[in-house]
Structures are given as structure tokens and as C-alpha cells.
């Protein structure tokens, strides 16, 4: 059996795909930016000397690391509003969930990077008379960031792909648009192949850049 | 500052105790360091020498006892309050050199040396750099200003670390086994830098296993044993004419 590929029909919907790309990129970038902030806060809480803060951050982290993102999206969109007695915009639910999810992972990456720095570094900084924030900013973080970078980029690439899950709560990302095009054209092979090609076109340069950065960092050690 | 010129010890420890959980490592240690004095701390491994010297700049917080700098007790963390100095003030004036150098690997030798003055003392960069180059020249490393620690030998690293501590113009220098991590042939270059500092009048507390060096530079020697100062006296008393059995046994191991 030979299948007749026909991209013409699908090509008429190019604008939908492009809108999907825009949304996918926006959700990726948006959730990464918010996730970095959340990750930094959670990481600070995890390293704090206050047990309640440490425990709270840990619980939050494990909640988001130990449930599938799909489950989180469904829960935040369908279940949370019932608890709160309001409705929640699906785009807001998507951004919130994506951010919490990636923030929980970033926090662990940040924490691991910081604690991997020899404690002698911090001691040398303190011994010069620096306070804790100076020793963190000037001495520990510059070294830690270098160690975090590969895992950070890796997690961000995964995050890019994870945004496709927001289509289940009808957020019009690339994956959602592909299913819309399929519904209009009854051309699943073409619709979903075009979607996959868009993802590859965006992610391939990113993974290549990540490999390059990783090699450069390894060489500079 | 007025009290800088006052008489009496510049750095003083009174009844220092330190426990790690159930383990009492320091059981009441006293030390008075007069300006220009060099004191060597010797003793078997695990006797608490490092813990004590780290209490002197509050890298370890004593469980009990007081540290005084220029006659003022060291108090809360980083703030000077009333008649006490905070940790920050203490550390700005009391430098430390570590066994494992602890140089900042992301900075060149010169950047390591000027980091304290720039970040802590807010010295203008050009001024800090000029002084940093001078200090590196003093420790024989004027050629290595732009080298990263990874490209320096152990002896060179330790000399950079000494220059880094000196850049803060400390009134007291604490040195914890600064040659123990070095290959034997590199020990001499570091010891001679310290010897010159002593001759120039630097106040120092030195933990060391180099007995000949201690005999040479130290005015006084404290023999640590199981968390107490088991013996103390002039370098000659302690090292050349030991009386107690334990001290003799300890010293015998260095005369083989
Ligand atoms: N952070 C810590 N936590 C628990 N125990 C510690 C800690 N630091 C030191 N100790 C213990 O305190 C004791 C004294 O250690 P310290 O490092 O002061 O000895 P030292 O005289 O410097 O020995 P060395 O000559 O081997 O350097 C040792 O038994 C050590 O295991
Ligand atoms: Mg020690």
C-alpha cells in the first residue's frame, strides 16, 4: 500500500502552525524565566538554616517532581478551581503549572551546584572578611553556575518539549494546532509530521549549542 | 583607631571550649598574642590545633569562652555592637592561610590577591592592583600575576594565598599547616616567606609539624594534647628541653 503524501492541503494552514510555534516558544521562555526565579527561591529555602523553610521547599519540590506534568496540568485546571471556588484561565493554569514543574527541577540543579563547591572556598572568602552574600556572589556562585550549566540547559530542552502537554487543556500551542489542522484536513500523517519537523527545527540548534557549551566548559576546567 | 595603640595582647583567647556533638575537642584553651609575637602550635593529629586556630577568626564558633581582639570581645556575626567587634571586623584584621590553599580557581593570582581589598575594603581597583603586584613580587611571583591557580605549583599557590591574606594588611596572621600539602622540595620556599614576615614583625599563630622551623621563627610554643595545652613556654624550653613524657614522645617522632 502506498500512501499519497499531500502537504498542499496542510500548507494552507501554515499560519496556524506558526501561531502554535509562537505559543510554544512563549510558554517555554515564560515558564523558564518564572521557573528560574522559583528555583532560586526554593534553592535558597533548601539551603536556609531554618528547618520549616527547608521542609516546606522540599515538600513543594517533591510534589512537582514526583507527579507527571500531565497529571499536574489536569489537576490545576480541573480540580484546583473546585477547591478555590473559582474558574481558572487555561493559559494561566498552563503557565503556572509549567513554571512550578520546571522550578522544582531547577531548584535541585542550583542546590546541587552550590553544595558541590568545596567548603574551603566559602571559608577563604569569610576569612577575608566577606559577609555571606558577598562570598556567595563573588566566590561560590561563579564556580557553581559553571557546574550547573549543562544540567540547566538539559532541563530547559526537556521543558521545551514538555510544553506540548498544555494542548490537553486546550492551550493553542504547536501540538494543539497540529490536531486542529488534522481535524480540518483529515491528514494526520502530514499534520503531525509537520508538527514534528517544527519541533526538530527548533530543538536541534538548541541541543547542538548545549553540546558545544558543555565541551567548552569541560575544556576550561 | 585609638584602641589599636593600647597596651596588652592584640588577640586573646580565654577558656575556649569546642564540642562537635558529644565530642569535646577543645577543653579550655587560653592564648595571648602580643603585637609582633610569633606563636607556634604543635601537637599530635586530632589534638585540636586546627579547631582552635579556626576559633580565633570564628570560622568555628566556640561552644564556650571568649576571643578578644584589641581588647574587645568578638560578638554577633557581622555587626560591631557596643563594646564588641563582629566577625567581619575581626576577619578584616586577622588573616588566615589554609593547608589546602583555598585559592579561588576562577580568578588569576592577581585577582585572588585583590579580591579582599576590592570587595571588602572597597579599595579602588587600580590601587588594589598596584599593591597586589607588589605583594606577589614580594613572594617571588611577579611573573605569575595572570596565571590561574590550576597552572601553579603547590608552593606557588601557597605563596599566592599568603599574598592574598597580606593584601588585607592584617594585624595578625593565622597559618594552619600551610606546608603540609606540599611536596618536600616546595616546603622551603613557603617557609622562607613566613620567616621573613616574622622578621618584619608580623604577629602570627602558626600550626606546624615543621619543628626546626618552629624553633627558628616562634617566640613561644604551645603543645596541644587531647584538647588542652599540655605544655607551653619559649621555643627553646619546649623544643630543645622538653620535660614531660608525652612531649618527648611526640618530638622523638621528628628526630628520626
Ligand atoms: N567539623 C567537625 N565535626 C566533627 N568533628 C570534628 C570537626 N572538625 C574537627 N573535628 C574533630 O575534632 C578533633 C580535632 O580536630 P583538629 O582538626 O582540630 O585536629 P588537629 O590537631 O588540627 O589535627 P591534625 O594535625 O591532623 O590537623 C578531631 O577528632 C576531629 O575529628
Ligand atoms: Mg589540623
PDB file of C-alpha atoms in Angstrom, chain B residues 146-254:
ATOM      1  CA  UNK B 146      47.964  36.428  35.303  1.00  0.00           C
ATOM      2  CA  UNK B 147      48.223  32.687  35.921  1.00  0.00           C
ATOM      3  CA  UNK B 148      45.221  30.749  37.163  1.00  0.00           C
ATOM      4  CA  UNK B 149      45.716  28.596  40.282  1.00  0.00           C
ATOM      5  CA  UNK B 150      45.381  25.414  38.205  1.00  0.00           C
ATOM      6  CA  UNK B 151      48.624  26.349  36.450  1.00  0.00           C
ATOM      7  CA  UNK B 152      50.654  26.966  39.608  1.00  0.00           C
ATOM      8  CA  UNK B 153      52.704  24.537  41.690  1.00  0.00           C
ATOM      9  CA  UNK B 154      51.697  23.870  45.280  1.00  0.00           C
ATOM     10  CA  UNK B 155      54.390  26.143  46.638  1.00  0.00           C
ATOM     11  CA  UNK B 156      53.371  28.921  44.253  1.00  0.00           C
ATOM     12  CA  UNK B 157      49.711  28.517  45.216  1.00  0.00           C
ATOM     13  CA  UNK B 158      50.535  28.814  48.881  1.00  0.00           C
ATOM     14  CA  UNK B 159      52.595  31.934  48.267  1.00  0.00           C
ATOM     15  CA  UNK B 160      49.657  33.470  46.381  1.00  0.00           C
ATOM     16  CA  UNK B 161      47.448  32.556  49.348  1.00  0.00           C
ATOM     17  CA  UNK B 162      49.857  34.323  51.685  1.00  0.00           C
ATOM     18  CA  UNK B 163      49.865  37.391  49.428  1.00  0.00           C
ATOM     19  CA  UNK B 164      46.059  37.272  49.379  1.00  0.00           C
ATOM     20  CA  UNK B 165      45.959  37.356  53.173  1.00  0.00           C
ATOM     21  CA  UNK B 166      48.574  40.130  53.327  1.00  0.00           C
ATOM     22  CA  UNK B 167      46.618  42.277  50.873  1.00  0.00           C
ATOM     23  CA  UNK B 168      44.132  42.970  53.672  1.00  0.00           C
ATOM     24  CA  UNK B 169      47.013  44.409  55.730  1.00  0.00           C
ATOM     25  CA  UNK B 170      46.167  42.118  58.633  1.00  0.00           C
ATOM     26  CA  UNK B 171      47.395  42.788  62.137  1.00  0.00           C
ATOM     27  CA  UNK B 172      47.519  39.080  62.858  1.00  0.00           C
ATOM     28  CA  UNK B 173      48.089  36.145  60.547  1.00  0.00           C
ATOM     29  CA  UNK B 174      46.820  32.636  61.315  1.00  0.00           C
ATOM     30  CA  UNK B 175      48.552  29.792  59.488  1.00  0.00           C
ATOM     31  CA  UNK B 176      47.267  26.226  59.674  1.00  0.00           C
ATOM     32  CA  UNK B 177      49.804  23.654  58.475  1.00  0.00           C
ATOM     33  CA  UNK B 178      50.499  25.707  55.401  1.00  0.00           C
ATOM     34  CA  UNK B 179      53.241  23.373  54.142  1.00  0.00           C
ATOM     35  CA  UNK B 180      51.616  20.018  54.922  1.00  0.00           C
ATOM     36  CA  UNK B 181      50.065  19.625  51.483  1.00  0.00           C
ATOM     37  CA  UNK B 182      53.300  20.463  49.669  1.00  0.00           C
ATOM     38  CA  UNK B 183      55.920  18.243  48.087  1.00  0.00           C
ATOM     39  CA  UNK B 184      59.021  18.286  50.306  1.00  0.00           C
ATOM     40  CA  UNK B 185      61.094  20.254  47.810  1.00  0.00           C
ATOM     41  CA  UNK B 186      58.494  23.073  47.808  1.00  0.00           C
ATOM     42  CA  UNK B 187      58.271  23.489  51.566  1.00  0.00           C
ATOM     43  CA  UNK B 188      61.346  25.697  51.823  1.00  0.00           C
ATOM     44  CA  UNK B 189      60.108  28.463  49.522  1.00  0.00           C
ATOM     45  CA  UNK B 190      56.941  28.882  51.594  1.00  0.00           C
ATOM     46  CA  UNK B 191      58.699  28.722  54.957  1.00  0.00           C
ATOM     47  CA  UNK B 192      61.179  31.378  53.922  1.00  0.00           C
ATOM     48  CA  UNK B 193      58.312  33.743  53.053  1.00  0.00           C
ATOM     49  CA  UNK B 194      56.826  33.200  56.511  1.00  0.00           C
ATOM     50  CA  UNK B 195      60.200  33.587  58.173  1.00  0.00           C
ATOM     51  CA  UNK B 196      60.626  36.986  56.513  1.00  0.00           C
ATOM     52  CA  UNK B 197      57.155  38.022  57.708  1.00  0.00           C
ATOM     53  CA  UNK B 198      58.159  37.128  61.247  1.00  0.00           C
ATOM     54  CA  UNK B 199      61.349  39.121  60.951  1.00  0.00           C
ATOM     55  CA  UNK B 200      59.321  42.080  59.690  1.00  0.00           C
ATOM     56  CA  UNK B 201      57.279  41.986  62.887  1.00  0.00           C
ATOM     57  CA  UNK B 202      54.086  40.271  61.757  1.00  0.00           C
ATOM     58  CA  UNK B 203      52.042  38.810  64.604  1.00  0.00           C
ATOM     59  CA  UNK B 204      51.408  35.152  63.821  1.00  0.00           C
ATOM     60  CA  UNK B 205      49.880  31.983  65.201  1.00  0.00           C
ATOM     61  CA  UNK B 206      51.297  29.034  63.301  1.00  0.00           C
ATOM     62  CA  UNK B 207      50.133  25.432  63.431  1.00  0.00           C
ATOM     63  CA  UNK B 208      53.015  23.363  62.131  1.00  0.00           C
ATOM     64  CA  UNK B 209      54.682  19.981  62.061  1.00  0.00           C
ATOM     65  CA  UNK B 210      57.993  21.564  60.987  1.00  0.00           C
ATOM     66  CA  UNK B 211      59.821  21.538  64.313  1.00  0.00           C
ATOM     67  CA  UNK B 212      63.039  23.126  63.049  1.00  0.00           C
ATOM     68  CA  UNK B 213      61.003  25.934  61.541  1.00  0.00           C
ATOM     69  CA  UNK B 214      59.040  26.405  64.762  1.00  0.00           C
ATOM     70  CA  UNK B 215      62.268  26.544  66.759  1.00  0.00           C
ATOM     71  CA  UNK B 216      63.553  29.118  64.324  1.00  0.00           C
ATOM     72  CA  UNK B 217      60.664  31.597  63.990  1.00  0.00           C
ATOM     73  CA  UNK B 218      58.487  31.107  67.074  1.00  0.00           C
ATOM     74  CA  UNK B 219      58.965  33.089  70.258  1.00  0.00           C
ATOM     75  CA  UNK B 220      56.667  30.755  72.124  1.00  0.00           C
ATOM     76  CA  UNK B 221      55.405  27.242  71.552  1.00  0.00           C
ATOM     77  CA  UNK B 222      52.156  25.638  72.742  1.00  0.00           C
ATOM     78  CA  UNK B 223      51.985  21.859  72.863  1.00  0.00           C
ATOM     79  CA  UNK B 224      48.416  20.639  72.305  1.00  0.00           C
ATOM     80  CA  UNK B 225      47.348  17.250  73.539  1.00  0.00           C
ATOM     81  CA  UNK B 226      43.781  15.932  73.616  1.00  0.00           C
ATOM     82  CA  UNK B 227      42.171  19.334  73.607  1.00  0.00           C
ATOM     83  CA  UNK B 228      44.296  21.044  76.222  1.00  0.00           C
ATOM     84  CA  UNK B 229      47.567  22.952  76.134  1.00  0.00           C
ATOM     85  CA  UNK B 230      49.692  20.308  77.834  1.00  0.00           C
ATOM     86  CA  UNK B 231      52.821  22.478  77.848  1.00  0.00           C
ATOM     87  CA  UNK B 232      53.814  25.948  76.847  1.00  0.00           C
ATOM     88  CA  UNK B 233      56.946  28.019  77.024  1.00  0.00           C
ATOM     89  CA  UNK B 234      59.687  29.533  74.939  1.00  0.00           C
ATOM     90  CA  UNK B 235      60.641  27.693  71.776  1.00  0.00           C
ATOM     91  CA  UNK B 236      63.859  26.665  73.483  1.00  0.00           C
ATOM     92  CA  UNK B 237      62.067  25.286  76.571  1.00  0.00           C
ATOM     93  CA  UNK B 238      59.573  23.259  74.647  1.00  0.00           C
ATOM     94  CA  UNK B 239      61.538  22.044  71.655  1.00  0.00           C
ATOM     95  CA  UNK B 240      65.102  21.784  72.966  1.00  0.00           C
ATOM     96  CA  UNK B 241      64.438  20.891  76.603  1.00  0.00           C
ATOM     97  CA  UNK B 242      61.115  19.083  76.819  1.00  0.00           C
ATOM     98  CA  UNK B 243      60.267  17.781  80.266  1.00  0.00           C
ATOM     99  CA  UNK B 244      57.036  15.797  80.024  1.00  0.00           C
ATOM    100  CA  UNK B 245      56.984  12.254  78.769  1.00  0.00           C
ATOM    101  CA  UNK B 246      54.258  12.924  76.211  1.00  0.00           C
ATOM    102  CA  UNK B 247      56.024  15.891  74.688  1.00  0.00           C
ATOM    103  CA  UNK B 248      59.293  13.981  74.466  1.00  0.00           C
ATOM    104  CA  UNK B 249      57.495  11.094  72.831  1.00  0.00           C
ATOM    105  CA  UNK B 250      55.875  13.479  70.370  1.00  0.00           C
ATOM    106  CA  UNK B 251      59.124  15.250  69.496  1.00  0.00           C
ATOM    107  CA  UNK B 252      61.046  11.981  69.180  1.00  0.00           C
ATOM    108  CA  UNK B 253      58.992  11.197  66.090  1.00  0.00           C
ATOM    109  CA  UNK B 254      60.524  14.203  64.319  1.00  0.00           C
TER     110      UNK B 254
END
